[in-house]
PDB file of C-alpha atoms and ligand atoms in Angstrom:
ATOM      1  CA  UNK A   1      10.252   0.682 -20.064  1.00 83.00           C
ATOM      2  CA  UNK A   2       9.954  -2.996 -18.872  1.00 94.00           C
ATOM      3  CA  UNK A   3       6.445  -3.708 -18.052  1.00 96.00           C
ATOM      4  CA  UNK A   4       6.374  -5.804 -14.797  1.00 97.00           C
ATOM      5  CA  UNK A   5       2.387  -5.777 -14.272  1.00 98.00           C
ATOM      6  CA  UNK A   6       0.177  -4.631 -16.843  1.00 98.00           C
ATOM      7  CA  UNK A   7      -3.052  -2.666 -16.237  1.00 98.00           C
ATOM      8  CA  UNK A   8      -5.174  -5.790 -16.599  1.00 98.00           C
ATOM      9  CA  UNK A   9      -3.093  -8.152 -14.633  1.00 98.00           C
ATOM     10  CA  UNK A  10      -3.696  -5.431 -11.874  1.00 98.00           C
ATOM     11  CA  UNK A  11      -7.145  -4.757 -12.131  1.00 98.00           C
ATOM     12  CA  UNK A  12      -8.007  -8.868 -12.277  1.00 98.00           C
ATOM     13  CA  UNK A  13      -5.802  -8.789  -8.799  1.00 98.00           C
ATOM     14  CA  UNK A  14      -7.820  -5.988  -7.200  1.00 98.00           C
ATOM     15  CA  UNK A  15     -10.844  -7.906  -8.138  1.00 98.00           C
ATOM     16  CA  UNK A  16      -9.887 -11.408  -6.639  1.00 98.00           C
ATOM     17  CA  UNK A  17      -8.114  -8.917  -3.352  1.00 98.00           C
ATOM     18  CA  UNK A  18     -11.653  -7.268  -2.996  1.00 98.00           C
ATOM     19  CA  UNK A  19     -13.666 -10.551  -2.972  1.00 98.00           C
ATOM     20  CA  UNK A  20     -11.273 -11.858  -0.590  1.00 98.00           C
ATOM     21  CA  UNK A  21     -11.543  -9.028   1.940  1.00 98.00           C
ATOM     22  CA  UNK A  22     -15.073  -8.597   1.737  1.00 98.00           C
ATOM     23  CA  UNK A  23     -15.142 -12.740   2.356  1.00 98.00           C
ATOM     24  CA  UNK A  24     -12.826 -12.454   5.352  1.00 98.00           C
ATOM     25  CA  UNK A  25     -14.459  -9.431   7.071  1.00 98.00           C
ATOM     26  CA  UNK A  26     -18.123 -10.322   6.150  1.00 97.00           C
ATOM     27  CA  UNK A  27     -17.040 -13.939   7.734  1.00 97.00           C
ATOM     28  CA  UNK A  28     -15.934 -12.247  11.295  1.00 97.00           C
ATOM     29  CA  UNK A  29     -19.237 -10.154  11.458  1.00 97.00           C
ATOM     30  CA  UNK A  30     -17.787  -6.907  10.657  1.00 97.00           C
ATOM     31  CA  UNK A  31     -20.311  -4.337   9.296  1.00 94.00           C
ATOM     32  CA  UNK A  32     -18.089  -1.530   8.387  1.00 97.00           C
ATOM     33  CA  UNK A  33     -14.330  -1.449   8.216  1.00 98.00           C
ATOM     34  CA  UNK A  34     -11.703   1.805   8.545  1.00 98.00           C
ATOM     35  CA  UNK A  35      -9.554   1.792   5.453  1.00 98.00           C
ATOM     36  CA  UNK A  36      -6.092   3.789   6.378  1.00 98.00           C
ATOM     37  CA  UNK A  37      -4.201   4.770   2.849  1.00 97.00           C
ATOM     38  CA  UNK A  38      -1.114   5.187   2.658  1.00 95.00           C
ATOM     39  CA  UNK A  39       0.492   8.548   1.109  1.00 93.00           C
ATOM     40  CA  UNK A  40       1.667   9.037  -1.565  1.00 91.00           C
ATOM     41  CA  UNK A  41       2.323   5.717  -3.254  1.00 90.00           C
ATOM     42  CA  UNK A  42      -1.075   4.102  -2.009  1.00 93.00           C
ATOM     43  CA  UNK A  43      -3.367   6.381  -3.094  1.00 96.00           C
ATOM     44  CA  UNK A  44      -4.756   4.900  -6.765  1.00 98.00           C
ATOM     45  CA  UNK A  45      -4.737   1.498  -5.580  1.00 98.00           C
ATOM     46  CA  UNK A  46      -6.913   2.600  -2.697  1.00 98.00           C
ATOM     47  CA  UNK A  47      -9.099   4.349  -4.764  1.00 98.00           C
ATOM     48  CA  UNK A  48      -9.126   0.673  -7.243  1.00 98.00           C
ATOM     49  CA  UNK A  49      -9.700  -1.437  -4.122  1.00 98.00           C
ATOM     50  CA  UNK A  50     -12.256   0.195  -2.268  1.00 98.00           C
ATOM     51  CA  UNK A  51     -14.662   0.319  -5.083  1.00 98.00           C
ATOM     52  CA  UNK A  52     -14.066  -3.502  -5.344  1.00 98.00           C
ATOM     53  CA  UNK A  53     -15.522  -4.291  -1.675  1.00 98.00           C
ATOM     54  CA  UNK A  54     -18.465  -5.359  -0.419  1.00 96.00           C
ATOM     55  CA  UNK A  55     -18.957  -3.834   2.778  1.00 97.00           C
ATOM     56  CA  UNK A  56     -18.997   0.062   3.562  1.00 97.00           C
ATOM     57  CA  UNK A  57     -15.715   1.585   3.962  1.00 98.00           C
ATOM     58  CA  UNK A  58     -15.027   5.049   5.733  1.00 98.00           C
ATOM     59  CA  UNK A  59     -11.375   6.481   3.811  1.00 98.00           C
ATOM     60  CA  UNK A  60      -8.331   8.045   5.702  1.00 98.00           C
ATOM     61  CA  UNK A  61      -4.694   9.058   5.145  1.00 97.00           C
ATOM     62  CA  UNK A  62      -1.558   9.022   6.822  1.00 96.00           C
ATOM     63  CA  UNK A  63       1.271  10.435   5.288  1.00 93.00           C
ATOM     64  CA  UNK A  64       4.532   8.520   6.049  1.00 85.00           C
ATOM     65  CA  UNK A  65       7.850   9.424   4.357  1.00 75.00           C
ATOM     66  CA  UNK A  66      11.077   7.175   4.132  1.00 68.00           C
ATOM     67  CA  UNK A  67      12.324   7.890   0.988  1.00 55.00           C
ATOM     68  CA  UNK A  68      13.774  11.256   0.461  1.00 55.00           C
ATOM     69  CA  UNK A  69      14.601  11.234  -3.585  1.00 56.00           C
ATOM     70  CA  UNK A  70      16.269   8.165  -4.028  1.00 60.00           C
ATOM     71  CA  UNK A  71      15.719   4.759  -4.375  1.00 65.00           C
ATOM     72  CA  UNK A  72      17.174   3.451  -1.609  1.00 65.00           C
ATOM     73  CA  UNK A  73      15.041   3.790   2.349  1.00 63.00           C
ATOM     74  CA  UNK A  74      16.648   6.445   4.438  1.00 62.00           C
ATOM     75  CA  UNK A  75      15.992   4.135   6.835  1.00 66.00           C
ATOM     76  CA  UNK A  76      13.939   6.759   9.531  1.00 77.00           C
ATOM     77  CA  UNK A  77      10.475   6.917   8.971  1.00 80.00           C
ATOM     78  CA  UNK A  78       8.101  10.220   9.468  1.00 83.00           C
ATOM     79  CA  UNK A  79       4.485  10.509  10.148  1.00 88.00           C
ATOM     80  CA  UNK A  80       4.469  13.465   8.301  1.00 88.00           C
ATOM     81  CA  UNK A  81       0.320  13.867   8.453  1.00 93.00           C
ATOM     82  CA  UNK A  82      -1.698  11.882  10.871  1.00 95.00           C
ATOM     83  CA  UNK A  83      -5.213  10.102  10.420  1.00 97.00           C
ATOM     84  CA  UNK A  84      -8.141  12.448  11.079  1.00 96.00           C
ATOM     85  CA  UNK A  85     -10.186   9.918  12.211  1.00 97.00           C
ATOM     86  CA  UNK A  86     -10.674   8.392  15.652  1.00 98.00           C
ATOM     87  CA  UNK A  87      -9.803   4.566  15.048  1.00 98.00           C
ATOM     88  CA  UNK A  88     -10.270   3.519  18.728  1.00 98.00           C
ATOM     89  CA  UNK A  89     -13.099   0.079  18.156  1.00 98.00           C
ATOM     90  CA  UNK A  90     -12.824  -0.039  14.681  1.00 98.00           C
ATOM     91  CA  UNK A  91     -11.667  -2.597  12.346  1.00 98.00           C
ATOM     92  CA  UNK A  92      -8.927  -0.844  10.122  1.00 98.00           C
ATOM     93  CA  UNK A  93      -7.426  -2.156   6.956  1.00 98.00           C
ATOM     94  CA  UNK A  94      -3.870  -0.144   5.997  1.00 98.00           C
ATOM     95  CA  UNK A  95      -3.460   0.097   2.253  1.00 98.00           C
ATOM     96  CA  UNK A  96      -0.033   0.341   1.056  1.00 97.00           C
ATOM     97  CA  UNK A  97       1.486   0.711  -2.548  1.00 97.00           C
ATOM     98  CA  UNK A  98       4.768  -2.076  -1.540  1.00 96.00           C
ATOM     99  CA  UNK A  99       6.340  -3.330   1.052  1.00 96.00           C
ATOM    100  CA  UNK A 100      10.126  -3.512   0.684  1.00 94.00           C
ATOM    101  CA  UNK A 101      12.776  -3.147   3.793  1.00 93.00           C
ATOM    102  CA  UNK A 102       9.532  -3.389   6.367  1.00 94.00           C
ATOM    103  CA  UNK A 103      10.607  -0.022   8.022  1.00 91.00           C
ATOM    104  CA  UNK A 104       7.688   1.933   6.453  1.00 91.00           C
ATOM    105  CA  UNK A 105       4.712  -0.381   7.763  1.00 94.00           C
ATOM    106  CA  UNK A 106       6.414  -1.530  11.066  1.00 94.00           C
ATOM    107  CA  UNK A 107       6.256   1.872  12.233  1.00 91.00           C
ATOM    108  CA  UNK A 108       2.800   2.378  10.824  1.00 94.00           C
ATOM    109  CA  UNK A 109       1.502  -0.696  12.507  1.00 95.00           C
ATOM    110  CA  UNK A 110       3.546   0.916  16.016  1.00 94.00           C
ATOM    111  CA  UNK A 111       1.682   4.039  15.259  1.00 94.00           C
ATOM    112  CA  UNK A 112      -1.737   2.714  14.471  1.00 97.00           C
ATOM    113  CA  UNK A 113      -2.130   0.225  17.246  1.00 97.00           C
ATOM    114  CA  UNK A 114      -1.658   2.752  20.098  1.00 96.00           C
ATOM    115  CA  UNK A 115      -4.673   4.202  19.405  1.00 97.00           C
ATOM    116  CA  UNK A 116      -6.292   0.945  19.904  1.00 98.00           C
ATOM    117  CA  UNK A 117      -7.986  -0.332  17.208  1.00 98.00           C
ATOM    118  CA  UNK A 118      -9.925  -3.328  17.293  1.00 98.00           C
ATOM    119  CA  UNK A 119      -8.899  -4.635  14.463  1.00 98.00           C
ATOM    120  CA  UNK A 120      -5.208  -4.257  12.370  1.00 98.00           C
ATOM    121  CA  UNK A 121      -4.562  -5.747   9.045  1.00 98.00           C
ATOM    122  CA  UNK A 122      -2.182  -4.730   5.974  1.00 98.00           C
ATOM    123  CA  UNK A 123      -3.417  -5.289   2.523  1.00 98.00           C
ATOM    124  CA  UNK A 124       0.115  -4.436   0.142  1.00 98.00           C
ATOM    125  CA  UNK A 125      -0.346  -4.358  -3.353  1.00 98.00           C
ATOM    126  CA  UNK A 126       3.526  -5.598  -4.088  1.00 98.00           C
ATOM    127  CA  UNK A 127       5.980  -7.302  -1.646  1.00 98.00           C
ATOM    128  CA  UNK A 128       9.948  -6.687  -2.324  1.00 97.00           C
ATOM    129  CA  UNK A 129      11.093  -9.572  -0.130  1.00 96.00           C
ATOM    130  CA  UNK A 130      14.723  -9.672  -1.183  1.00 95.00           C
ATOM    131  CA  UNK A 131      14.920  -6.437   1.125  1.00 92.00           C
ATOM    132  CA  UNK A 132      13.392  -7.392   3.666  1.00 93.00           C
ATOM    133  CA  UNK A 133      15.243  -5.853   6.695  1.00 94.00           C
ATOM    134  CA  UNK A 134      11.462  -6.311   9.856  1.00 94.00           C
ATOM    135  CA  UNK A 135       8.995  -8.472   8.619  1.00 95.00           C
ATOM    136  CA  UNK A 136       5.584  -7.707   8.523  1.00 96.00           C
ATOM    137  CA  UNK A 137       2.163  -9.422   8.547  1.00 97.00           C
ATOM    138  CA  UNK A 138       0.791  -8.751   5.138  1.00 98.00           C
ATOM    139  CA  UNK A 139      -2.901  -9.932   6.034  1.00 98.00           C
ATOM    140  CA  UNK A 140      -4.103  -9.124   1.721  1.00 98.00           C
ATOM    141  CA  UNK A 141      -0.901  -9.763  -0.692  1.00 98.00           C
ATOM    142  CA  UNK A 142      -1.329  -8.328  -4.556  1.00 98.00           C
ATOM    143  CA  UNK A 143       1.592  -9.301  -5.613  1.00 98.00           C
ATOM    144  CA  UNK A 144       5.756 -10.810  -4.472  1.00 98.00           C
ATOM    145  CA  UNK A 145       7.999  -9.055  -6.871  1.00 97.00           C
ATOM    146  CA  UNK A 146      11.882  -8.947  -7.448  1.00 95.00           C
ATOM    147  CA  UNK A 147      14.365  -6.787  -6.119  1.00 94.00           C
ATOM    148  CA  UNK A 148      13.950  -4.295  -8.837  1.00 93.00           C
ATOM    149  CA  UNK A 149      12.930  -0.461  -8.467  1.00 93.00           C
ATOM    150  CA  UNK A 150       9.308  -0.073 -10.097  1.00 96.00           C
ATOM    151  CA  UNK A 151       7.578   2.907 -10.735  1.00 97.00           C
ATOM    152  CA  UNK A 152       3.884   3.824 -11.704  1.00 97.00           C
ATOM    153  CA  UNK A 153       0.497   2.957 -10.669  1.00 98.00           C
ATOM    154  CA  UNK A 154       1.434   5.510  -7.701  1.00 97.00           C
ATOM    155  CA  UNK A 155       4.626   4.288  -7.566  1.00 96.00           C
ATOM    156  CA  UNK A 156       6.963   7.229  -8.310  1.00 94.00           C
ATOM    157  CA  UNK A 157      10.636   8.124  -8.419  1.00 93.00           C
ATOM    158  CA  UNK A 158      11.797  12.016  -7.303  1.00 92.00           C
ATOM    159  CA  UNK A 159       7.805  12.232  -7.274  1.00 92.00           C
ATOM    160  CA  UNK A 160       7.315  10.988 -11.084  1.00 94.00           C
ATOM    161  CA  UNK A 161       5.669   8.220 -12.729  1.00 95.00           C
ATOM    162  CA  UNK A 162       2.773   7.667 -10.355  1.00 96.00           C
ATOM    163  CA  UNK A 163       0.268   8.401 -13.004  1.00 97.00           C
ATOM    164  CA  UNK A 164       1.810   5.272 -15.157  1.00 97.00           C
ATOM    165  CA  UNK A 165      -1.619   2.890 -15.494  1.00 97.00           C
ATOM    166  CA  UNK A 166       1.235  -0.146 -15.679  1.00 98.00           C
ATOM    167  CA  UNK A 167       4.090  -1.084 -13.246  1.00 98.00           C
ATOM    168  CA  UNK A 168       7.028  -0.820 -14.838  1.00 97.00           C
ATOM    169  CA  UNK A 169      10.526  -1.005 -13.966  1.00 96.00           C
ATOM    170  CA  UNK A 170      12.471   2.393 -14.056  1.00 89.00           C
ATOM    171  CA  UNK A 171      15.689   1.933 -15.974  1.00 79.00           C
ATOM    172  CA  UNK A 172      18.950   3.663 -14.692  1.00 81.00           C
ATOM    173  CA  UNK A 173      19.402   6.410 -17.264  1.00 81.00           C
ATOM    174  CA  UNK A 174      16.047   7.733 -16.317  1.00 82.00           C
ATOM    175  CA  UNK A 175      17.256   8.287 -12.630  1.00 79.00           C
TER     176      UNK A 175
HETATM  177  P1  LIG B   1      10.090   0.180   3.162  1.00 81.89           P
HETATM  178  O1  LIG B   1      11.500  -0.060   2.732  1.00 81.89           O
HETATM  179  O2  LIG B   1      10.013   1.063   4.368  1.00 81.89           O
HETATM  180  O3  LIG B   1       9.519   0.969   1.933  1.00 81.89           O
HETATM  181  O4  LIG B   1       9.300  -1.097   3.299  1.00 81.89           O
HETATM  182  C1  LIG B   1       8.237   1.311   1.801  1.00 81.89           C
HETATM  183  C2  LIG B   1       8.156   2.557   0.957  1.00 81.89           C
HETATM  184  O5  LIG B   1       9.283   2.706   0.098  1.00 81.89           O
HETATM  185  C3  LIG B   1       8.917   3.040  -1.191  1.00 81.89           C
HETATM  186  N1  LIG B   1       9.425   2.028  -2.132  1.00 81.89           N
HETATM  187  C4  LIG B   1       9.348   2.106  -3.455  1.00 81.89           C
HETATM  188  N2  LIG B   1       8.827   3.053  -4.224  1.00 81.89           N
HETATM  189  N3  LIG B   1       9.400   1.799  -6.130  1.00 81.89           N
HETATM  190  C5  LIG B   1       8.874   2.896  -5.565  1.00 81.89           C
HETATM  191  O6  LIG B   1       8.396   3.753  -6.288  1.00 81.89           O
HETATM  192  C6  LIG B   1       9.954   0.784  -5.433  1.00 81.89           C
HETATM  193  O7  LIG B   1      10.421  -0.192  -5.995  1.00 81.89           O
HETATM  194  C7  LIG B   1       9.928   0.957  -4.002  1.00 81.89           C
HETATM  195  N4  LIG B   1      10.362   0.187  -2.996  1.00 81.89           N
HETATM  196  C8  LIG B   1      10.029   0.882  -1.860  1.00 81.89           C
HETATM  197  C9  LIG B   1       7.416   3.121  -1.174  1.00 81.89           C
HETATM  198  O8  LIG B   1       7.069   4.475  -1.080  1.00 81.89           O
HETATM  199  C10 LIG B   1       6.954   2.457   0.078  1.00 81.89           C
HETATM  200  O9  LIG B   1       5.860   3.073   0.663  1.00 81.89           O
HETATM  201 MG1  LIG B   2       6.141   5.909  -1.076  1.00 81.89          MG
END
C-alpha cells in the first residue's frame, strides 16, 4: 500500500500541533480546555495529541456517522452517541481524524454550539479540500491531502485498517 504519511512524519506533526495549542490557549488565559473526540476515526490521534499538551485536558466522545460502508459521504449525518459532559463555559477543542465534504464537522459545530460553549475550535489531523462541499474553520490543521481515500491511523474502510500506525492510501482491489 502507498504510504501517504509515515508514522514519524505524524508523530513530528502532533508534536509541533501540541506546542501550538498549548501556545494559543495558554496565550488567552485558559486553564483547562474540553477536548471533544470524534468517533471512530479520531480516536488514536486524540489519544497522540492530548499527551502532547501542556495544559489539563478533560476527554469526551461524540459519535457521528456519515459514512455507511463506502467511501463516498451519505451525505446525512447522525449523532449517533452524544457527549456526557456538560460543555456550557468551557473552552472545547473537537478532534477529528479528516475533514473532507465538511458535512461531518458542520453539523458537529451546529450541535456543539447550542449547548453554549465558551469556546469552539476544530483541530483536524488531514484536510481533503478537493471535496469540499461547507467549509469549515479548521482552528489546528495536521495536514492538506489529495483527493485520495486513505486508511489507517484510525482511518478505516468497512471498519478496517484503523490500527495501520501509517496513512496509507487504500487501493481499489482491496475495496
Ligand atoms: P465529511 O465528508 O463529512 O467526512 O467531511 C468526514 C468523515 O468521513 C470519513 N472520511 C474518510 N475516512 N478515509 C477514511 O477512512 C478517507 O479518505 C475519508 N474521507 C472522509 C471520516 O470518517 C470523517 O470523519
Ligand atoms: Mg469516520
Amino acid at each position: 500500500m502507498q504510504v501517504v504519511l509515515s508514522e514519524a512524519k505524524i508523530r513530528e506533526r502532533i508534536k509541533e500541533l501540541g506546542r501550538q495549542i498549548s501556545a494559543e490557549y495558554k496565550k488567552a488565559g485558559v486553564e483547562r480546555l474540553y477536548v471533544v473526540g470524534i468517533l471512530r476515526g479520531g480516536f488514536i490521534f486524540l489519544a497522540d495529541l492530548v499527551r502532547e499538551l501542556e495544559i489539563p485536558v478533560e476527554i469526551d466522545f461524540v459519535w457521528a456517522s456519515s459514512y455507511g460502508e463506502g467511501t463516498k459521504t451519505s451525505g446525512t449525518v447522525k449523532i449517533a452517541r452524544d457527549l456526557e459532559g456538560d460543555i456550557q463555559g468551557r473552552d472545547v477543542l473537537i478532534v477529528e481524524d479528516i475533514v473532507d465534504t465538511g458535512l461531518t464537522m458542520t453539523k458537529m459545530l451546529e450541535h456543539l454550539q447550542s449547548k453554549n460553549p465558551k469556546s469552539l475550535s476544530i483541530c483536524s489531523l488531514l484536510h481533503k479540500p478537493a471535496r469540499e462541499i461547507k467549509k469549515v474553520p479548521i482552528r489546528f490543521l495536521g495536514f492538506t491531502i489529495e483527493d485520495q481515500f486513505v486508511v489507517g491511523y484510525g482511518l478505516d474502510y468497512k471498519n478496517l485498517y484503523r490500527e495501520y500506525r501509517e496513512i496509507v492510501i487504500l487501493p481499489p482491489e482491496n475495496r
